[in-house]
Backbone atoms as SQL, in Angstrom:
CREATE TABLE atoms (id INTEGER PRIMARY KEY, chain TEXT, resi INTEGER, resn TEXT, atom TEXT, x REAL, y REAL, z REAL);
INSERT INTO atoms VALUES
  (1, 'A', 1, 'UNK', 'N', -25.995, 23.706, 12.442),
  (2, 'A', 1, 'UNK', 'CA', -24.996, 22.677, 12.656),
  (3, 'A', 1, 'UNK', 'C', -23.719, 23.064, 11.903),
  (4, 'A', 2, 'UNK', 'N', -22.601, 22.972, 12.556),
  (5, 'A', 2, 'UNK', 'CA', -21.331, 23.327, 11.920),
  (6, 'A', 2, 'UNK', 'C', -20.785, 22.144, 11.118),
  (7, 'A', 3, 'UNK', 'N', -19.974, 22.490, 10.125),
  (8, 'A', 3, 'UNK', 'CA', -19.335, 21.446, 9.316),
  (9, 'A', 3, 'UNK', 'C', -18.290, 20.717, 10.142),
  (10, 'A', 4, 'UNK', 'N', -18.205, 19.429, 9.923),
  (11, 'A', 4, 'UNK', 'CA', -17.167, 18.628, 10.574),
  (12, 'A', 4, 'UNK', 'C', -16.359, 17.933, 9.498),
  (13, 'A', 5, 'UNK', 'N', -15.083, 17.797, 9.756),
  (14, 'A', 5, 'UNK', 'CA', -14.203, 17.153, 8.796),
  (15, 'A', 5, 'UNK', 'C', -13.412, 16.056, 9.491),
  (16, 'A', 6, 'UNK', 'N', -13.177, 15.020, 8.762),
  (17, 'A', 6, 'UNK', 'CA', -12.366, 13.921, 9.270),
  (18, 'A', 6, 'UNK', 'C', -11.185, 13.745, 8.322),
  (19, 'A', 7, 'UNK', 'N', -9.998, 13.902, 8.846),
  (20, 'A', 7, 'UNK', 'CA', -8.788, 13.688, 8.043),
  (21, 'A', 7, 'UNK', 'C', -8.116, 12.413, 8.545),
  (22, 'A', 8, 'UNK', 'N', -7.881, 11.506, 7.635),
  (23, 'A', 8, 'UNK', 'CA', -7.291, 10.221, 7.991),
  (24, 'A', 8, 'UNK', 'C', -6.105, 9.964, 7.067),
  (25, 'A', 9, 'UNK', 'N', -5.036, 9.458, 7.641),
  (26, 'A', 9, 'UNK', 'CA', -3.844, 9.160, 6.841),
  (27, 'A', 9, 'UNK', 'C', -3.372, 7.751, 7.188),
  (28, 'A', 10, 'UNK', 'N', -3.405, 6.887, 6.208),
  (29, 'A', 10, 'UNK', 'CA', -2.910, 5.523, 6.354),
  (30, 'A', 10, 'UNK', 'C', -1.769, 5.349, 5.355),
  (31, 'A', 11, 'UNK', 'N', -0.542, 5.641, 5.747),
  (32, 'A', 11, 'UNK', 'CA', 0.558, 5.600, 4.780),
  (33, 'A', 11, 'UNK', 'C', 0.805, 4.224, 4.168),
  (34, 'A', 12, 'UNK', 'N', 0.402, 3.185, 4.830),
  (35, 'A', 12, 'UNK', 'CA', 0.649, 1.838, 4.297),
  (36, 'A', 12, 'UNK', 'C', -0.660, 1.078, 4.066),
  (37, 'A', 13, 'UNK', 'N', -1.763, 1.800, 3.849),
  (38, 'A', 13, 'UNK', 'CA', -3.072, 1.155, 3.710),
  (39, 'A', 13, 'UNK', 'C', -3.075, 0.037, 2.676),
  (40, 'A', 14, 'UNK', 'N', -2.479, 0.287, 1.532),
  (41, 'A', 14, 'UNK', 'CA', -2.550, -0.685, 0.440),
  (42, 'A', 14, 'UNK', 'C', -1.916, -2.018, 0.824),
  (43, 'A', 15, 'UNK', 'N', -0.980, -2.001, 1.755),
  (44, 'A', 15, 'UNK', 'CA', -0.374, -3.250, 2.228),
  (45, 'A', 15, 'UNK', 'C', -0.962, -3.692, 3.560),
  (46, 'A', 16, 'UNK', 'N', -1.392, -2.746, 4.387),
  (47, 'A', 16, 'UNK', 'CA', -2.028, -3.116, 5.660),
  (48, 'A', 16, 'UNK', 'C', -3.285, -3.927, 5.393),
  (49, 'A', 17, 'UNK', 'N', -4.017, -3.591, 4.345),
  (50, 'A', 17, 'UNK', 'CA', -5.241, -4.326, 4.029),
  (51, 'A', 17, 'UNK', 'C', -4.941, -5.770, 3.637),
  (52, 'A', 18, 'UNK', 'N', -3.689, -6.048, 3.282),
  (53, 'A', 18, 'UNK', 'CA', -3.251, -7.410, 2.932),
  (54, 'A', 18, 'UNK', 'C', -2.649, -8.137, 4.130),
  (55, 'A', 19, 'UNK', 'N', -2.643, -7.474, 5.297),
  (56, 'A', 19, 'UNK', 'CA', -2.147, -8.121, 6.506),
  (57, 'A', 19, 'UNK', 'C', -0.745, -7.729, 6.922),
  (58, 'A', 20, 'UNK', 'N', -0.131, -6.795, 6.200),
  (59, 'A', 20, 'UNK', 'CA', 1.229, -6.372, 6.554),
  (60, 'A', 20, 'UNK', 'C', 1.196, -5.218, 7.547),
  (61, 'A', 21, 'UNK', 'N', 2.183, -5.183, 8.396),
  (62, 'A', 21, 'UNK', 'CA', 2.371, -4.116, 9.374),
  (63, 'A', 21, 'UNK', 'C', 3.294, -3.073, 8.739),
  (64, 'A', 22, 'UNK', 'N', 3.157, -1.783, 9.084),
  (65, 'A', 22, 'UNK', 'CA', 4.068, -0.767, 8.534),
  (66, 'A', 22, 'UNK', 'C', 5.546, -1.061, 8.804),
  (67, 'A', 23, 'UNK', 'N', 5.822, -1.877, 9.835),
  (68, 'A', 23, 'UNK', 'CA', 7.219, -2.231, 10.147),
  (69, 'A', 23, 'UNK', 'C', 7.732, -3.398, 9.313),
  (70, 'A', 24, 'UNK', 'N', 6.829, -4.071, 8.590),
  (71, 'A', 24, 'UNK', 'CA', 7.244, -5.166, 7.706),
  (72, 'A', 24, 'UNK', 'C', 7.892, -4.586, 6.450),
  (73, 'A', 25, 'UNK', 'N', 8.840, -5.299, 5.904),
  (74, 'A', 25, 'UNK', 'CA', 9.465, -4.888, 4.640),
  (75, 'A', 25, 'UNK', 'C', 8.670, -5.567, 3.531),
  (76, 'A', 26, 'UNK', 'N', 7.741, -4.803, 2.950),
  (77, 'A', 26, 'UNK', 'CA', 6.835, -5.374, 1.959),
  (78, 'A', 26, 'UNK', 'C', 6.524, -4.353, 0.872),
  (79, 'A', 27, 'UNK', 'N', 6.266, -4.873, -0.329),
  (80, 'A', 27, 'UNK', 'CA', 5.892, -4.026, -1.458),
  (81, 'A', 27, 'UNK', 'C', 4.665, -4.609, -2.146),
  (82, 'A', 28, 'UNK', 'N', 3.893, -3.725, -2.731),
  (83, 'A', 28, 'UNK', 'CA', 2.744, -4.102, -3.545),
  (84, 'A', 28, 'UNK', 'C', 3.172, -3.919, -4.994),
  (85, 'A', 29, 'UNK', 'N', 2.972, -4.943, -5.818),
  (86, 'A', 29, 'UNK', 'CA', 3.426, -4.850, -7.201),
  (87, 'A', 29, 'UNK', 'C', 2.263, -4.988, -8.173),
  (88, 'A', 30, 'UNK', 'N', 2.446, -4.406, -9.351),
  (89, 'A', 30, 'UNK', 'CA', 1.464, -4.507, -10.410),
  (90, 'A', 30, 'UNK', 'C', 2.122, -4.176, -11.738),
  (91, 'A', 31, 'UNK', 'N', 1.428, -4.475, -12.816),
  (92, 'A', 31, 'UNK', 'CA', 1.972, -4.227, -14.147),
  (93, 'A', 31, 'UNK', 'C', 1.940, -2.733, -14.447),
  (94, 'A', 32, 'UNK', 'N', 3.097, -2.184, -14.743),
  (95, 'A', 32, 'UNK', 'CA', 3.231, -0.764, -15.067),
  (96, 'A', 32, 'UNK', 'C', 4.385, -0.633, -16.062),
  (97, 'A', 33, 'UNK', 'N', 4.138, 0.039, -17.172),
  (98, 'A', 33, 'UNK', 'CA', 5.161, 0.220, -18.213),
  (99, 'A', 33, 'UNK', 'C', 5.805, -1.118, -18.597),
  (100, 'A', 34, 'UNK', 'N', 4.971, -2.092, -18.874),
  (101, 'A', 34, 'UNK', 'CA', 5.384, -3.418, -19.363),
  (102, 'A', 34, 'UNK', 'C', 6.264, -4.222, -18.409),
  (103, 'A', 35, 'UNK', 'N', 6.204, -3.932, -17.131),
  (104, 'A', 35, 'UNK', 'CA', 6.987, -4.695, -16.144),
  (105, 'A', 35, 'UNK', 'C', 6.237, -4.717, -14.820),
  (106, 'A', 36, 'UNK', 'N', 6.531, -5.713, -14.014),
  (107, 'A', 36, 'UNK', 'CA', 5.967, -5.759, -12.668),
  (108, 'A', 36, 'UNK', 'C', 6.785, -4.800, -11.806),
  (109, 'A', 37, 'UNK', 'N', 6.122, -3.752, -11.336),
  (110, 'A', 37, 'UNK', 'CA', 6.805, -2.693, -10.594),
  (111, 'A', 37, 'UNK', 'C', 6.154, -2.467, -9.234),
  (112, 'A', 38, 'UNK', 'N', 6.918, -1.838, -8.359),
  (113, 'A', 38, 'UNK', 'CA', 6.430, -1.480, -7.028),
  (114, 'A', 38, 'UNK', 'C', 5.418, -0.347, -7.176),
  (115, 'A', 39, 'UNK', 'N', 4.198, -0.586, -6.686),
  (116, 'A', 39, 'UNK', 'CA', 3.142, 0.421, -6.705),
  (117, 'A', 39, 'UNK', 'C', 3.011, 1.110, -5.356),
  (118, 'A', 40, 'UNK', 'N', 3.313, 0.383, -4.305),
  (119, 'A', 40, 'UNK', 'CA', 3.223, 0.920, -2.940),
  (120, 'A', 40, 'UNK', 'C', 4.174, 0.119, -2.065),
  (121, 'A', 41, 'UNK', 'N', 4.563, 0.704, -0.944),
  (122, 'A', 41, 'UNK', 'CA', 5.483, 0.017, -0.046),
  (123, 'A', 41, 'UNK', 'C', 5.266, 0.481, 1.377),
  (124, 'A', 42, 'UNK', 'N', 5.706, -0.326, 2.298),
  (125, 'A', 42, 'UNK', 'CA', 5.598, 0.026, 3.711),
  (126, 'A', 42, 'UNK', 'C', 6.685, 1.040, 4.063),
  (127, 'A', 43, 'UNK', 'N', 6.478, 1.796, 5.146),
  (128, 'A', 43, 'UNK', 'CA', 7.530, 2.712, 5.594),
  (129, 'A', 43, 'UNK', 'C', 8.864, 1.997, 5.830),
  (130, 'A', 44, 'UNK', 'N', 8.821, 0.781, 6.354),
  (131, 'A', 44, 'UNK', 'CA', 10.061, 0.028, 6.604),
  (132, 'A', 44, 'UNK', 'C', 10.794, -0.272, 5.302),
  (133, 'A', 45, 'UNK', 'N', 10.063, -0.597, 4.251),
  (134, 'A', 45, 'UNK', 'CA', 10.689, -0.865, 2.953),
  (135, 'A', 45, 'UNK', 'C', 11.302, 0.407, 2.384),
  (136, 'A', 46, 'UNK', 'N', 10.618, 1.503, 2.559),
  (137, 'A', 46, 'UNK', 'CA', 11.130, 2.791, 2.091),
  (138, 'A', 46, 'UNK', 'C', 12.432, 3.161, 2.790),
  (139, 'A', 47, 'UNK', 'N', 12.493, 2.912, 4.085),
  (140, 'A', 47, 'UNK', 'CA', 13.702, 3.221, 4.859),
  (141, 'A', 47, 'UNK', 'C', 14.916, 2.428, 4.377),
  (142, 'A', 48, 'UNK', 'N', 14.679, 1.279, 3.763),
  (143, 'A', 48, 'UNK', 'CA', 15.779, 0.446, 3.264),
  (144, 'A', 48, 'UNK', 'C', 16.214, 0.829, 1.846),
  (145, 'A', 49, 'UNK', 'N', 15.558, 1.835, 1.268),
  (146, 'A', 49, 'UNK', 'CA', 15.945, 2.296, -0.065),
  (147, 'A', 49, 'UNK', 'C', 15.050, 1.844, -1.196),
  (148, 'A', 50, 'UNK', 'N', 14.011, 1.090, -0.892),
  (149, 'A', 50, 'UNK', 'CA', 13.066, 0.698, -1.934),
  (150, 'A', 50, 'UNK', 'C', 12.189, 1.904, -2.254),
  (151, 'A', 51, 'UNK', 'N', 11.704, 1.967, -3.493),
  (152, 'A', 51, 'UNK', 'CA', 10.844, 3.095, -3.858),
  (153, 'A', 51, 'UNK', 'C', 9.872, 2.688, -4.950),
  (154, 'A', 52, 'UNK', 'N', 8.829, 3.488, -5.072),
  (155, 'A', 52, 'UNK', 'CA', 7.797, 3.260, -6.065),
  (156, 'A', 52, 'UNK', 'C', 8.412, 3.317, -7.466),
  (157, 'A', 53, 'UNK', 'N', 7.976, 2.424, -8.339),
  (158, 'A', 53, 'UNK', 'CA', 8.452, 2.412, -9.714),
  (159, 'A', 53, 'UNK', 'C', 9.572, 1.419, -9.983),
  (160, 'A', 54, 'UNK', 'N', 10.209, 0.919, -8.931),
  (161, 'A', 54, 'UNK', 'CA', 11.261, -0.096, -9.108),
  (162, 'A', 54, 'UNK', 'C', 10.634, -1.370, -9.658),
  (163, 'A', 55, 'UNK', 'N', 11.411, -2.118, -10.420),
  (164, 'A', 55, 'UNK', 'CA', 10.931, -3.443, -10.812),
  (165, 'A', 55, 'UNK', 'C', 11.110, -4.372, -9.607),
  (166, 'A', 56, 'UNK', 'N', 10.460, -5.505, -9.663),
  (167, 'A', 56, 'UNK', 'CA', 10.590, -6.479, -8.576),
  (168, 'A', 56, 'UNK', 'C', 12.046, -6.926, -8.452),
  (169, 'A', 57, 'UNK', 'N', 12.721, -7.119, -9.579),
  (170, 'A', 57, 'UNK', 'CA', 14.137, -7.527, -9.544),
  (171, 'A', 57, 'UNK', 'C', 14.997, -6.480, -8.852),
  (172, 'A', 58, 'UNK', 'N', 14.755, -5.211, -9.161),
  (173, 'A', 58, 'UNK', 'CA', 15.523, -4.141, -8.516),
  (174, 'A', 58, 'UNK', 'C', 15.265, -4.129, -7.015),
  (175, 'A', 59, 'UNK', 'N', 14.003, -4.292, -6.641),
  (176, 'A', 59, 'UNK', 'CA', 13.654, -4.296, -5.215),
  (177, 'A', 59, 'UNK', 'C', 14.341, -5.457, -4.495),
  (178, 'A', 60, 'UNK', 'N', 14.339, -6.622, -5.110),
  (179, 'A', 60, 'UNK', 'CA', 14.989, -7.790, -4.493),
  (180, 'A', 60, 'UNK', 'C', 16.508, -7.632, -4.436),
  (181, 'A', 61, 'UNK', 'N', 17.086, -6.889, -5.375),
  (182, 'A', 61, 'UNK', 'CA', 18.537, -6.687, -5.322),
  (183, 'A', 61, 'UNK', 'C', 18.914, -5.757, -4.172),
  (184, 'A', 62, 'UNK', 'N', 18.015, -4.835, -3.824),
  (185, 'A', 62, 'UNK', 'CA', 18.260, -3.943, -2.687),
  (186, 'A', 62, 'UNK', 'C', 17.993, -4.678, -1.378),
  (187, 'A', 63, 'UNK', 'N', 16.889, -5.427, -1.332),
  (188, 'A', 63, 'UNK', 'CA', 16.502, -6.145, -0.106),
  (189, 'A', 63, 'UNK', 'C', 15.957, -7.524, -0.487),
  (190, 'A', 64, 'UNK', 'N', 16.811, -8.543, -0.489),
  (191, 'A', 64, 'UNK', 'CA', 16.393, -9.887, -0.914),
  (192, 'A', 64, 'UNK', 'C', 15.223, -10.473, -0.118),
  (193, 'A', 65, 'UNK', 'N', 15.046, -10.054, 1.116),
  (194, 'A', 65, 'UNK', 'CA', 13.983, -10.633, 1.946),
  (195, 'A', 65, 'UNK', 'C', 12.654, -9.883, 1.831),
  (196, 'A', 66, 'UNK', 'N', 12.544, -8.943, 0.900),
  (197, 'A', 66, 'UNK', 'CA', 11.310, -8.161, 0.771),
  (198, 'A', 66, 'UNK', 'C', 10.125, -9.090, 0.468),
  (199, 'A', 67, 'UNK', 'N', 9.024, -8.841, 1.163),
  (200, 'A', 67, 'UNK', 'CA', 7.773, -9.572, 0.906),
  (201, 'A', 67, 'UNK', 'C', 7.086, -8.893, -0.270),
  (202, 'A', 68, 'UNK', 'N', 6.579, -9.669, -1.215),
  (203, 'A', 68, 'UNK', 'CA', 5.959, -9.126, -2.419),
  (204, 'A', 68, 'UNK', 'C', 4.493, -9.542, -2.459),
  (205, 'A', 69, 'UNK', 'N', 3.621, -8.562, -2.634),
  (206, 'A', 69, 'UNK', 'CA', 2.176, -8.806, -2.703),
  (207, 'A', 69, 'UNK', 'C', 1.668, -8.302, -4.052),
  (208, 'A', 70, 'UNK', 'N', 0.914, -9.135, -4.758),
  (209, 'A', 70, 'UNK', 'CA', 0.346, -8.751, -6.048),
  (210, 'A', 70, 'UNK', 'C', -0.895, -7.889, -5.828),
  (211, 'A', 71, 'UNK', 'N', -0.979, -6.783, -6.546),
  (212, 'A', 71, 'UNK', 'CA', -2.091, -5.840, -6.418),
  (213, 'A', 71, 'UNK', 'C', -3.403, -6.493, -6.819),
  (214, 'A', 72, 'UNK', 'N', -4.418, -6.309, -5.989),
  (215, 'A', 72, 'UNK', 'CA', -5.775, -6.792, -6.234),
  (216, 'A', 72, 'UNK', 'C', -6.672, -5.560, -6.306),
  (217, 'A', 73, 'UNK', 'N', -6.850, -4.967, -7.506),
  (218, 'A', 73, 'UNK', 'CA', -7.606, -3.721, -7.602),
  (219, 'A', 73, 'UNK', 'C', -9.044, -3.827, -7.093),
  (220, 'A', 74, 'UNK', 'N', -9.721, -4.928, -7.389),
  (221, 'A', 74, 'UNK', 'CA', -11.109, -5.078, -6.946),
  (222, 'A', 74, 'UNK', 'C', -11.183, -5.173, -5.423),
  (223, 'A', 75, 'UNK', 'N', -10.285, -5.938, -4.823),
  (224, 'A', 75, 'UNK', 'CA', -10.260, -6.061, -3.367),
  (225, 'A', 75, 'UNK', 'C', -9.939, -4.743, -2.693),
  (226, 'A', 76, 'UNK', 'N', -9.010, -3.988, -3.279),
  (227, 'A', 76, 'UNK', 'CA', -8.652, -2.687, -2.710),
  (228, 'A', 76, 'UNK', 'C', -9.838, -1.729, -2.771),
  (229, 'A', 77, 'UNK', 'N', -10.558, -1.728, -3.887),
  (230, 'A', 77, 'UNK', 'CA', -11.735, -0.871, -4.026),
  (231, 'A', 77, 'UNK', 'C', -12.798, -1.246, -2.999),
  (232, 'A', 78, 'UNK', 'N', -13.009, -2.529, -2.793),
  (233, 'A', 78, 'UNK', 'CA', -13.976, -2.994, -1.796),
  (234, 'A', 78, 'UNK', 'C', -13.590, -2.510, -0.403),
  (235, 'A', 79, 'UNK', 'N', -12.316, -2.631, -0.055),
  (236, 'A', 79, 'UNK', 'CA', -11.858, -2.193, 1.269),
  (237, 'A', 79, 'UNK', 'C', -11.957, -0.681, 1.435),
  (238, 'A', 80, 'UNK', 'N', -11.611, 0.073, 0.390),
  (239, 'A', 80, 'UNK', 'CA', -11.733, 1.539, 0.468),
  (240, 'A', 80, 'UNK', 'C', -13.196, 1.943, 0.649),
  (241, 'A', 81, 'UNK', 'N', -14.084, 1.282, -0.073),
  (242, 'A', 81, 'UNK', 'CA', -15.514, 1.582, 0.041),
  (243, 'A', 81, 'UNK', 'C', -16.025, 1.286, 1.445),
  (244, 'A', 82, 'UNK', 'N', -15.566, 0.188, 2.028),
  (245, 'A', 82, 'UNK', 'CA', -15.972, -0.159, 3.396),
  (246, 'A', 82, 'UNK', 'C', -15.489, 0.898, 4.384),
  (247, 'A', 83, 'UNK', 'N', -14.269, 1.397, 4.203),
  (248, 'A', 83, 'UNK', 'CA', -13.760, 2.464, 5.071),
  (249, 'A', 83, 'UNK', 'C', -14.605, 3.723, 4.938),
  (250, 'A', 84, 'UNK', 'N', -14.942, 4.090, 3.714),
  (251, 'A', 84, 'UNK', 'CA', -15.759, 5.290, 3.503),
  (252, 'A', 84, 'UNK', 'C', -17.130, 5.152, 4.159),
  (253, 'A', 85, 'UNK', 'N', -17.728, 3.981, 4.045),
  (254, 'A', 85, 'UNK', 'CA', -19.028, 3.759, 4.696),
  (255, 'A', 85, 'UNK', 'C', -18.900, 3.879, 6.214),
  (256, 'A', 86, 'UNK', 'N', -17.847, 3.305, 6.770),
  (257, 'A', 86, 'UNK', 'CA', -17.642, 3.375, 8.225),
  (258, 'A', 86, 'UNK', 'C', -17.433, 4.817, 8.671),
  (259, 'A', 87, 'UNK', 'N', -16.635, 5.570, 7.925),
  (260, 'A', 87, 'UNK', 'CA', -16.379, 6.967, 8.300),
  (261, 'A', 87, 'UNK', 'C', -17.625, 7.828, 8.144),
  (262, 'A', 88, 'UNK', 'N', -18.466, 7.514, 7.159),
  (263, 'A', 88, 'UNK', 'CA', -19.663, 8.336, 6.953),
  (264, 'A', 88, 'UNK', 'C', -20.626, 8.209, 8.130),
  (265, 'A', 89, 'UNK', 'N', -20.541, 7.122, 8.866),
  (266, 'A', 89, 'UNK', 'CA', -21.397, 6.952, 10.040),
  (267, 'A', 89, 'UNK', 'C', -20.982, 7.849, 11.198),
  (268, 'A', 90, 'UNK', 'N', -19.718, 8.253, 11.225),
  (269, 'A', 90, 'UNK', 'CA', -19.264, 9.076, 12.352),
  (270, 'A', 90, 'UNK', 'C', -19.056, 10.537, 11.972),
  (271, 'A', 91, 'UNK', 'N', -19.217, 10.869, 10.693),
  (272, 'A', 91, 'UNK', 'CA', -19.015, 12.274, 10.312),
  (273, 'A', 91, 'UNK', 'C', -20.331, 12.956, 10.017);
């Protein structure tokens, strides 16, 4: 039996799992370096000049209508584990 590989790329997974579409202007925030900072963002938010590491205030000054989602590490781990289990069934 030959080896099979599955390569998957979800550029906005961390926000898609929260119900956001890659076309939505949304950021995922969490505590980093003593401030609430952008940990992940949708492609649409990136196109508007938002970037990882910005504080929430900086992000809102660039795009006042940005949707902000608080990071849920346990929920994200659960969702990643579910994806891995699903992929292991087909690989």
